[in-house]
């Protein structure tokens, strides 16, 4: 058969696909119908659905390819000109919870924020700058690596250097490994800060060995990773850490052009009464000034006010500078790239084009593969976990959604995000969740009293969190509850039947010798005669010399009372093979 390649950009209509396959529209609609999809000729199918359908049709000669039509500005990486100037490094501090990320940033910035943080976990991505040796370093405070993953998903690279904080008295932990993986996949340079060296249990060498087992070879041992022992709390060796950051920046020759239209990334956005949209940006190229027009995704605005990270007005922001601006017409998305344009008309036009591109890329598919999979397993409806996500700012909503999507259920539970939004939980959320076995999650938002009453009345679960990991744990737990339990059987022992005293329809009384293991009340038994399986029974009591005992062990003889569901004609020399059976809840 002739090989055929079909390119799909985002989605394809039933009509287009049938033409590309050389198949009649009716045949294709028929196949879709067999798979539970009632489609019209103009219905759009996403890439995965099209692949599944081609599979169903048995068309082995057809290959589907994703056509990359993305024109998202975020994916355009600018080539530097020879006029590019040195810029400060952008550094993210990551690591396991409680290993000292916040304390490190605090001590560095001499700013007290640890106390008012919910649960000790930094919630929003925000950025700070500090000076060392008269040179600037930009620090990003991370709400969890999910936010970075989200930014990466949007195609942009945000961090030059990742400082991984590892407590010397605790060693490498799951989130340390996550941070290492993140830094590697983002192509960022890694510097390890071995923290809490003032603590009694601190062991720098052991921590280094632990890290090298996780692929980070210390420079001291001939590897390529700089590891600086510090005490964030006692302000010990932090200058050395900053020296190393600047040295790494020098080696990387971090540069940016400044005589180009300003550009950068949206790192946080929310609405404020009286101010409208308040957006944190990280400038990555050019110089951003108040009064300029900028576009980010499908929204645009004129920079009305611009503040530095300390809240002081700033007239001009150069590359690697974080600023907070007002003036966007609508909230841009976290991770969106922004660009400066010459006037309002251009800004409006570009925002419109971007909006259309975004719509074409994703929302255009009416049928997505998850719909299809869901329809294929209609009986499995119980395995869909429906959620509504509300957050205080777009950044946290994106983080929560992206992190939820990362919970791996090995395809057993489908996460269905019913809706997302910024702001307190409202009537509409409860309305949407009612009757649909849906959990409404709120992140850093509140639930007005009338809304919680309404939810209680309608049996809707509303759960609010201020710490992302707790929200994720809850969601994971919910998804685990949807998993089928696992049946675990364990062999316990074996008895040779030496005497049968009574066999009735549902009970047996017999005696014998325990050949191996032991037997206790509650054990199950398979009755076997010459390798032939006769049935299953449950041990209800165990006796030794006519007295009830807790168990009989190998070598002992005694009597058993057994319960059966149908009559088993037990005979001398039959074997009883004891085992236990547990239905265990599975975890993800
Ligand atoms: P994060 O969750 O990684 O941001 O960790 P925190 O900065 O909130 O620190 C967790 C706990 O460890 C706090 O009680 C800190 O006071 C403590 N801590 C952080 N750094 C050090 C350090 O260098 N030495 C000691 N002894 N305690 C530290």
XYZ file of C-alpha atoms and ligand atoms in Angstrom:
616
model
C 0.000 0.000 0.000
C 1.141 3.496 -0.734
C 2.521 5.348 2.295
C 0.695 8.542 3.045
C 1.488 11.375 5.422
C -1.183 13.759 6.608
C -0.181 16.938 8.345
C -2.469 18.303 11.006
C -2.115 21.749 12.460
C -3.911 21.578 15.783
C -7.113 20.065 14.437
C -8.758 18.859 11.226
C -12.392 18.762 10.094
C -14.130 15.479 9.361
C -14.448 16.635 5.760
C -10.743 17.418 5.404
C -9.718 14.162 7.041
C -11.964 12.091 4.784
C -10.500 13.806 1.720
C -6.965 13.296 2.962
C -7.675 9.617 3.591
C -9.483 9.184 0.277
C -12.487 7.911 2.192
C -16.116 8.897 1.878
C -17.373 11.276 4.521
C -20.133 8.812 5.377
C -17.622 6.040 6.052
C -15.624 8.283 8.329
C -18.700 9.533 10.153
C -19.746 5.886 10.502
C -16.446 4.951 12.148
C -16.675 7.930 14.455
C -20.206 6.891 15.324
C -19.052 3.367 16.165
C -16.629 4.977 18.575
C -19.343 6.935 20.233
C -18.911 10.236 18.443
C -21.786 11.778 16.635
C -19.949 14.053 14.231
C -20.998 16.358 11.470
C -19.004 17.020 8.342
C -17.606 20.277 9.720
C -16.732 18.967 13.145
C -13.102 19.448 14.068
C -11.082 16.567 15.497
C -7.855 17.055 17.399
C -4.628 15.291 16.493
C -5.015 12.445 18.980
C -8.598 11.730 17.982
C -7.631 11.628 14.320
C -4.809 9.174 15.171
C -7.129 6.925 17.124
C -9.662 6.906 14.301
C -6.998 6.073 11.706
C -5.936 3.238 13.966
C -9.528 2.035 14.209
C -9.791 2.078 10.423
C -6.682 -0.110 10.248
C -4.914 2.303 7.918
C -1.328 1.285 8.681
C 0.011 3.135 5.670
C -1.165 6.511 6.902
C 1.084 8.561 9.089
C -0.091 11.629 10.931
C 2.259 14.492 11.533
C 1.812 17.591 13.598
C 2.263 20.653 11.475
C 3.953 23.357 13.462
C 2.146 26.535 12.636
C 2.665 28.119 15.962
C 3.366 31.776 15.646
C 3.377 32.371 19.339
C 5.836 35.117 20.043
C 7.013 33.209 23.080
C 8.598 30.610 20.866
C 10.722 33.020 18.958
C 14.171 33.077 20.410
C 15.989 36.166 19.387
C 19.465 36.003 17.925
C 21.695 38.495 19.683
C 23.338 41.263 17.707
C 26.954 42.279 18.259
C 25.652 45.317 20.116
C 24.210 43.110 22.867
C 25.186 44.146 26.380
C 25.800 42.149 29.526
C 22.682 41.632 31.619
C 22.180 40.404 35.200
C 21.625 36.669 35.659
C 18.095 35.487 36.420
C 18.289 33.029 39.281
C 15.639 30.722 40.687
C 15.968 29.170 44.116
C 14.482 25.694 44.332
C 14.596 22.713 46.594
C 12.673 20.569 49.009
C 10.196 22.181 51.353
C 11.790 23.399 54.596
C 15.310 23.155 53.262
C 15.609 26.928 53.529
C 14.673 28.603 50.243
C 12.697 31.390 51.884
C 15.291 31.909 54.591
C 17.983 32.162 51.952
C 16.093 34.775 49.949
C 15.209 36.555 53.159
C 18.704 36.770 54.441
C 19.909 37.821 51.034
C 17.352 40.554 50.790
C 17.339 41.307 54.457
C 13.636 41.214 54.379
C 11.322 39.426 56.721
C 8.647 37.454 54.955
C 8.872 33.971 56.467
C 6.393 34.688 59.235
C 3.430 35.748 57.181
C 3.616 33.010 54.671
C 0.890 30.384 54.768
C 2.373 27.036 55.662
C 5.839 28.318 54.986
C 5.538 27.841 51.253
C 6.060 30.749 48.949
C 2.882 31.219 46.991
C 3.498 33.467 44.048
C 6.264 33.836 41.662
C 7.743 37.185 42.321
C 11.078 38.644 41.610
C 13.709 40.598 43.498
C 17.021 42.152 42.670
C 20.071 42.590 44.788
C 23.518 44.012 44.320
C 26.704 42.117 44.951
C 30.082 43.562 44.066
C 28.130 46.365 42.459
C 26.485 43.983 40.052
C 22.799 43.109 39.928
C 21.369 39.637 40.345
C 17.675 38.952 39.706
C 16.062 36.347 41.935
C 12.806 34.626 41.206
C 10.852 33.360 44.120
C 9.112 30.191 43.080
C 5.683 29.004 44.111
C 6.724 25.468 43.355
C 8.290 24.136 40.267
C 4.955 23.788 38.585
C 4.940 27.462 37.790
C 8.204 27.090 36.002
C 6.975 24.050 34.213
C 4.056 26.168 33.067
C 6.374 28.794 31.737
C 8.407 26.178 29.988
C 5.244 24.853 28.437
C 4.671 28.289 27.012
C 7.953 27.881 25.252
C 10.116 30.363 27.029
C 13.174 29.982 29.104
C 13.134 32.095 32.171
C 16.018 31.117 34.353
C 19.729 31.237 33.675
C 20.787 29.676 36.938
C 18.953 27.429 39.364
C 20.240 27.431 42.929
C 19.230 24.127 44.454
C 18.991 24.348 48.223
C 19.658 21.071 50.048
C 19.638 20.877 53.830
C 22.859 19.245 55.003
C 20.998 17.447 57.776
C 18.320 16.028 55.506
C 19.935 15.305 52.145
C 18.328 14.830 48.747
C 14.528 14.604 48.935
C 11.801 14.196 46.265
C 11.502 17.902 45.523
C 15.277 18.175 45.326
C 15.178 15.581 42.567
C 12.351 17.492 40.892
C 14.413 20.668 41.052
C 17.406 18.904 39.518
C 15.237 17.548 36.723
C 13.639 20.903 36.166
C 16.970 22.720 35.962
C 18.312 20.160 33.528
C 15.294 20.238 31.271
C 15.272 24.038 31.289
C 18.964 24.017 30.350
C 19.741 26.207 33.313
C 23.093 26.151 35.087
C 22.948 24.483 38.481
C 24.589 25.717 41.660
C 23.962 23.765 44.841
C 23.665 25.542 48.178
C 24.252 22.995 50.920
C 22.294 24.704 53.669
C 21.939 24.497 57.441
C 25.610 23.694 57.967
C 25.284 25.264 61.421
C 23.021 22.399 62.476
C 24.317 19.592 64.583
C 23.326 16.802 62.211
C 24.772 18.591 59.182
C 27.040 16.420 57.065
C 28.404 18.183 54.008
C 30.320 15.204 52.635
C 27.332 12.909 52.913
C 25.102 15.488 51.226
C 27.620 15.775 48.396
C 27.683 11.997 48.022
C 23.904 11.978 48.014
C 23.858 14.631 45.281
C 26.416 12.794 43.200
C 24.195 9.732 43.368
C 21.564 11.921 41.774
C 23.741 12.991 38.896
C 25.296 16.159 40.321
C 29.055 15.687 40.597
C 30.713 18.229 42.899
C 33.502 20.282 41.361
C 35.663 19.379 44.320
C 35.473 15.758 43.311
C 36.275 16.450 39.686
C 32.696 17.053 38.553
C 31.172 20.213 37.111
C 28.703 21.357 39.759
C 29.622 24.148 42.143
C 28.440 23.332 45.661
C 28.595 25.993 48.332
C 28.078 25.048 51.993
C 26.021 27.808 53.612
C 23.874 28.671 56.554
C 21.023 30.801 55.297
C 19.923 31.478 58.846
C 23.334 32.448 60.211
C 24.326 34.344 57.071
C 27.327 32.103 56.622
C 29.118 31.907 53.279
C 26.342 33.675 51.376
C 28.858 36.019 49.748
C 30.602 32.978 48.353
C 27.287 31.785 46.913
C 26.730 35.181 45.265
C 30.324 35.139 43.941
C 29.630 31.773 42.369
C 26.410 33.036 40.809
C 28.243 35.949 39.218
C 31.103 33.727 38.116
C 28.649 31.357 36.453
C 26.941 34.345 34.800
C 30.328 35.500 33.477
C 31.111 32.096 32.041
C 27.692 31.975 30.409
C 28.215 35.486 28.963
C 24.608 36.442 29.570
C 23.668 39.246 27.204
C 20.680 41.028 25.754
C 20.027 43.650 23.106
C 18.706 46.948 24.339
C 18.098 48.848 21.120
C 15.177 46.635 20.158
C 11.490 46.942 21.110
C 11.097 45.852 24.721
C 10.136 42.236 25.313
C 9.868 39.811 28.164
C 7.607 37.544 30.125
C 4.516 37.863 32.240
C 5.357 36.343 35.607
C 2.269 37.260 37.589
C -1.002 39.057 37.038
C -4.041 39.940 39.043
C -6.795 42.520 39.289
C -6.803 45.191 41.961
C -9.639 47.488 42.819
C -8.854 50.979 41.688
C -5.840 49.912 39.674
C -7.272 47.377 37.255
C -4.762 44.840 36.011
C -1.527 44.667 37.976
C 1.057 42.673 36.094
C 4.569 41.580 36.992
C 6.876 41.415 34.028
C 10.439 40.327 33.600
C 12.082 42.313 30.844
C 14.336 40.075 28.742
C 15.258 42.431 25.908
C 15.036 46.104 24.980
C 14.040 48.790 27.459
C 10.513 49.136 28.730
C 9.294 52.646 29.567
C 6.081 54.077 30.886
C 3.751 55.263 28.135
C 4.769 52.478 25.753
C 2.257 50.088 24.204
C 2.727 46.384 24.791
C 0.977 43.222 23.648
C 0.885 39.930 25.540
C -1.100 37.069 24.066
C -4.578 38.288 23.276
C -4.419 41.408 25.400
C -2.621 44.718 25.176
C -2.209 47.950 27.034
C -0.269 51.120 27.590
C 2.214 51.028 30.454
C 0.494 53.457 32.810
C 2.614 53.016 35.907
C 5.788 51.028 36.402
C 7.309 50.084 39.763
C 10.441 48.182 40.661
C 10.262 45.168 42.985
C 10.447 47.369 46.041
C 7.437 49.354 44.836
C 9.376 52.432 43.783
C 8.446 54.134 40.507
C 10.734 53.225 37.668
C 10.888 55.089 34.387
C 12.853 52.521 32.416
C 13.417 48.784 32.820
C 16.405 47.106 31.186
C 16.898 43.353 30.514
C 16.628 40.989 33.525
C 14.671 43.628 35.457
C 11.416 42.627 37.127
C 8.747 45.335 37.208
C 5.115 45.695 38.154
C 2.996 47.595 35.692
C -0.592 48.684 35.304
C -2.362 49.448 32.056
C -3.217 46.086 30.462
C -6.831 46.060 29.233
C -7.317 42.489 30.380
C -5.195 40.095 32.396
C -2.469 38.500 30.333
C -1.583 34.878 31.026
C 1.184 33.788 33.234
C 4.131 32.818 31.030
C 2.974 34.883 28.038
C 5.664 36.765 26.220
C 5.086 40.488 25.880
C 6.422 42.768 23.181
C 6.450 46.500 22.729
C 4.698 47.887 19.669
C 4.655 51.352 18.200
C 1.091 52.470 18.829
C -2.298 51.496 20.137
C -3.632 50.532 16.729
C -0.825 48.024 16.161
C -1.237 46.727 19.682
C -4.949 46.117 19.196
C -4.372 44.431 15.857
C -1.636 42.136 17.171
C -3.694 41.165 20.199
C -6.533 40.269 17.868
C -4.295 38.166 15.632
C -2.868 36.408 18.673
C -6.374 35.745 19.966
C -7.294 34.155 16.648
C -4.140 32.059 16.601
C -4.760 30.859 20.119
C -8.338 30.001 19.229
C -7.249 28.122 16.115
C -4.607 26.214 17.931
C -6.478 24.816 20.818
C -10.092 25.662 21.206
C -10.938 24.756 17.639
C -11.067 21.059 18.211
C -14.632 20.210 19.169
C -13.674 16.647 19.899
C -10.542 15.986 21.869
C -8.908 12.677 22.523
C -9.964 12.706 26.132
C -13.582 13.103 25.029
C -13.054 10.209 22.711
C -11.439 8.006 25.336
C -14.200 8.923 27.691
C -16.840 7.979 25.207
C -15.065 4.728 24.414
C -15.335 3.738 28.068
C -18.765 5.007 28.877
C -19.033 2.428 31.624
C -15.993 3.946 33.225
C -17.676 7.207 33.992
C -16.774 6.785 37.638
C -13.133 7.234 36.711
C -13.467 10.854 35.708
C -12.366 13.354 38.303
C -14.136 16.670 37.699
C -12.692 19.840 39.123
C -13.338 23.547 39.061
C -10.319 25.675 39.909
C -10.501 29.186 41.304
C -7.429 31.170 42.268
C -6.513 34.639 43.421
C -4.365 35.378 40.397
C -3.987 33.840 36.971
C -0.524 32.601 37.880
C -1.806 30.409 40.650
C -4.678 29.071 38.550
C -2.192 28.101 35.829
C 0.105 26.522 38.393
C -2.692 24.499 39.934
C -4.020 23.354 36.572
C -0.588 22.415 35.263
C 0.320 20.576 38.440
C -2.972 18.700 38.478
C -2.299 17.596 34.935
C 1.052 16.264 36.057
C -0.500 13.807 38.498
C 0.137 10.549 36.734
C -2.799 8.164 36.984
C -1.387 5.901 34.284
C -4.467 6.617 32.252
C -6.815 5.163 34.843
C -8.447 8.372 35.979
C -9.314 11.186 33.637
C -8.940 14.674 35.018
C -11.717 16.843 33.682
C -11.252 20.526 34.329
C -14.786 21.823 34.155
C -13.786 25.438 34.478
C -11.151 27.759 35.860
C -11.222 31.356 36.950
C -9.800 34.176 39.013
C -11.680 35.348 42.108
C -13.714 34.034 45.012
C -15.865 30.971 44.664
C -19.275 32.050 43.423
C -22.765 30.881 42.688
C -21.892 29.853 39.184
C -19.121 27.520 40.373
C -21.515 25.761 42.740
C -24.134 25.632 40.037
C -21.710 24.006 37.608
C -20.481 21.515 40.198
C -23.915 20.445 41.407
C -24.918 16.906 40.570
C -21.747 16.314 38.639
C -19.509 14.725 41.238
C -17.218 17.711 40.985
C -14.815 19.235 43.493
C -14.429 23.014 43.540
C -10.884 23.934 44.537
C -10.052 27.424 45.678
C -6.463 28.546 45.922
C -5.899 31.632 48.044
C -9.535 32.636 47.635
C -12.423 32.681 50.061
C -15.916 31.291 50.077
C -18.663 33.780 50.934
C -21.075 32.417 53.574
C -24.070 32.308 51.253
C -22.015 30.298 48.759
C -20.948 27.712 51.338
C -24.575 27.395 52.417
C -25.639 26.890 48.844
C -22.879 24.289 48.367
C -23.917 22.432 51.519
C -27.506 22.375 50.300
C -26.523 21.082 46.854
C -23.936 18.616 48.166
C -21.079 20.332 46.404
C -17.576 19.923 47.812
C -15.667 23.194 48.059
C -12.101 23.007 49.310
C -9.832 25.964 49.717
C -6.082 25.879 50.143
C -3.254 28.301 50.619
C -0.527 25.787 49.993
C -0.358 24.230 46.565
C 1.058 20.894 47.718
C -1.871 20.382 50.065
C -4.316 21.011 47.257
C -2.451 18.559 45.039
C -2.383 15.955 47.806
C -6.118 16.252 48.181
C -6.681 15.905 44.435
C -4.371 12.918 44.335
C -6.264 11.366 47.184
C -9.555 11.902 45.348
C -8.157 10.290 42.246
C -6.835 7.366 44.263
C -10.325 6.824 45.589
C -11.475 6.343 42.012
C -8.951 3.608 41.341
C -10.115 0.014 41.524
C -8.834 -1.639 44.654
C -6.062 -4.122 44.285
C -6.686 -7.670 45.484
C -3.654 -9.045 47.246
C -3.409 -12.694 48.235
C -0.747 -14.090 50.482
C -0.005 -17.791 51.063
C -0.034 -18.765 54.717
C 0.236 -22.500 55.144
C -1.024 -25.955 54.265
C -2.839 -28.762 56.098
C -3.273 -32.424 55.259
C -6.771 -33.594 56.159
C -6.663 -36.608 58.474
C -10.287 -36.767 59.518
C -13.614 -35.308 58.377
C -16.185 -35.025 61.135
C -18.993 -33.227 59.431
C -19.693 -31.769 55.999
C -22.825 -29.747 55.560
C -24.005 -27.357 52.927
C -22.099 -24.402 54.266
C -19.899 -25.811 56.980
C -17.197 -28.389 57.500
C -15.541 -29.686 60.613
C -12.315 -31.539 59.998
C -8.951 -32.304 61.520
C -5.460 -32.620 60.162
C -1.799 -31.870 60.368
C -0.260 -28.536 59.472
C 2.457 -29.354 56.939
C 3.820 -25.846 56.607
C 3.148 -22.283 57.701
C 0.239 -21.848 60.044
C -3.521 -21.521 60.185
C -5.570 -18.971 62.097
C -9.254 -18.147 62.263
C -10.074 -15.791 59.431
C -7.731 -17.397 56.898
C -9.177 -18.612 53.624
C -8.463 -22.107 52.322
C -8.388 -23.650 48.882
C -9.445 -27.267 48.985
C -7.257 -29.345 46.682
C -7.369 -33.044 45.887
C -4.547 -34.426 43.698
C -3.900 -30.992 42.236
C -7.571 -30.544 41.498
C -9.228 -27.470 42.958
C -12.483 -28.259 44.732
C -13.515 -24.986 46.243
C -12.843 -22.268 48.730
C -13.595 -22.131 52.439
C -13.062 -19.767 55.316
C -11.530 -20.886 58.598
C -13.919 -19.837 61.355
C -12.202 -21.514 64.301
C -9.088 -23.476 65.113
C -8.872 -26.106 67.847
C -6.137 -28.065 69.496
C -7.205 -30.966 71.684
C -10.793 -29.680 71.466
C -9.883 -26.269 72.838
C -10.131 -23.117 70.727
C -6.691 -21.732 69.974
C -5.396 -18.709 68.074
C -3.330 -20.757 65.661
C -1.853 -24.073 64.704
C 1.645 -24.088 63.316
C 3.671 -26.500 61.161
C 3.954 -29.964 62.719
C 0.865 -29.580 64.916
C -2.385 -31.442 64.504
C -5.780 -30.067 65.370
C -9.310 -29.373 64.233
C -10.852 -26.667 62.074
C -14.322 -25.323 61.521
C -14.752 -24.023 57.981
C -17.451 -22.014 56.278
C -18.211 -22.583 52.603
C -20.591 -21.044 50.130
C -21.537 -24.348 48.520
C -21.054 -27.882 49.682
C -17.535 -29.302 49.431
C -17.254 -33.026 49.925
C -14.032 -32.998 51.920
C -12.115 -36.294 52.211
C -9.130 -37.653 54.054
C -5.821 -36.754 52.406
C -7.242 -33.606 50.780
C -5.083 -30.536 51.208
C -6.197 -27.209 52.611
C -4.030 -24.421 51.288
C -4.401 -21.397 53.525
C -4.121 -17.850 52.355
C -5.344 -14.353 53.116
C -7.015 -12.023 50.666
C -7.037 -8.292 51.111
C -8.454 -5.625 48.967
C -5.928 -2.861 49.207
C -6.507 0.712 48.266
C -4.128 1.673 45.547
C -2.014 4.757 45.590
C -0.736 6.885 42.753
P 11.619 26.626 52.554
O 10.382 25.805 52.755
O 12.623 25.893 51.715
O 11.371 28.024 52.064
O 12.312 26.706 54.001
P 12.359 27.897 55.053
O 13.255 28.967 54.574
O 10.966 28.274 55.414
O 13.090 27.184 56.254
C 12.526 26.107 56.982
C 13.063 26.087 58.385
O 14.470 25.865 58.416
C 12.841 27.400 59.117
O 12.501 27.102 60.449
C 14.197 28.076 59.055
O 14.417 28.924 60.156
C 15.131 26.894 59.099
N 16.405 27.190 58.425
C 16.565 27.662 57.173
N 17.887 27.812 56.909
C 18.553 27.433 58.005
C 19.943 27.364 58.355
O 20.834 27.692 57.595
N 20.233 26.894 59.581
C 19.276 26.510 60.467
N 19.668 26.070 61.650
N 17.971 26.578 60.190
C 17.602 27.019 58.973
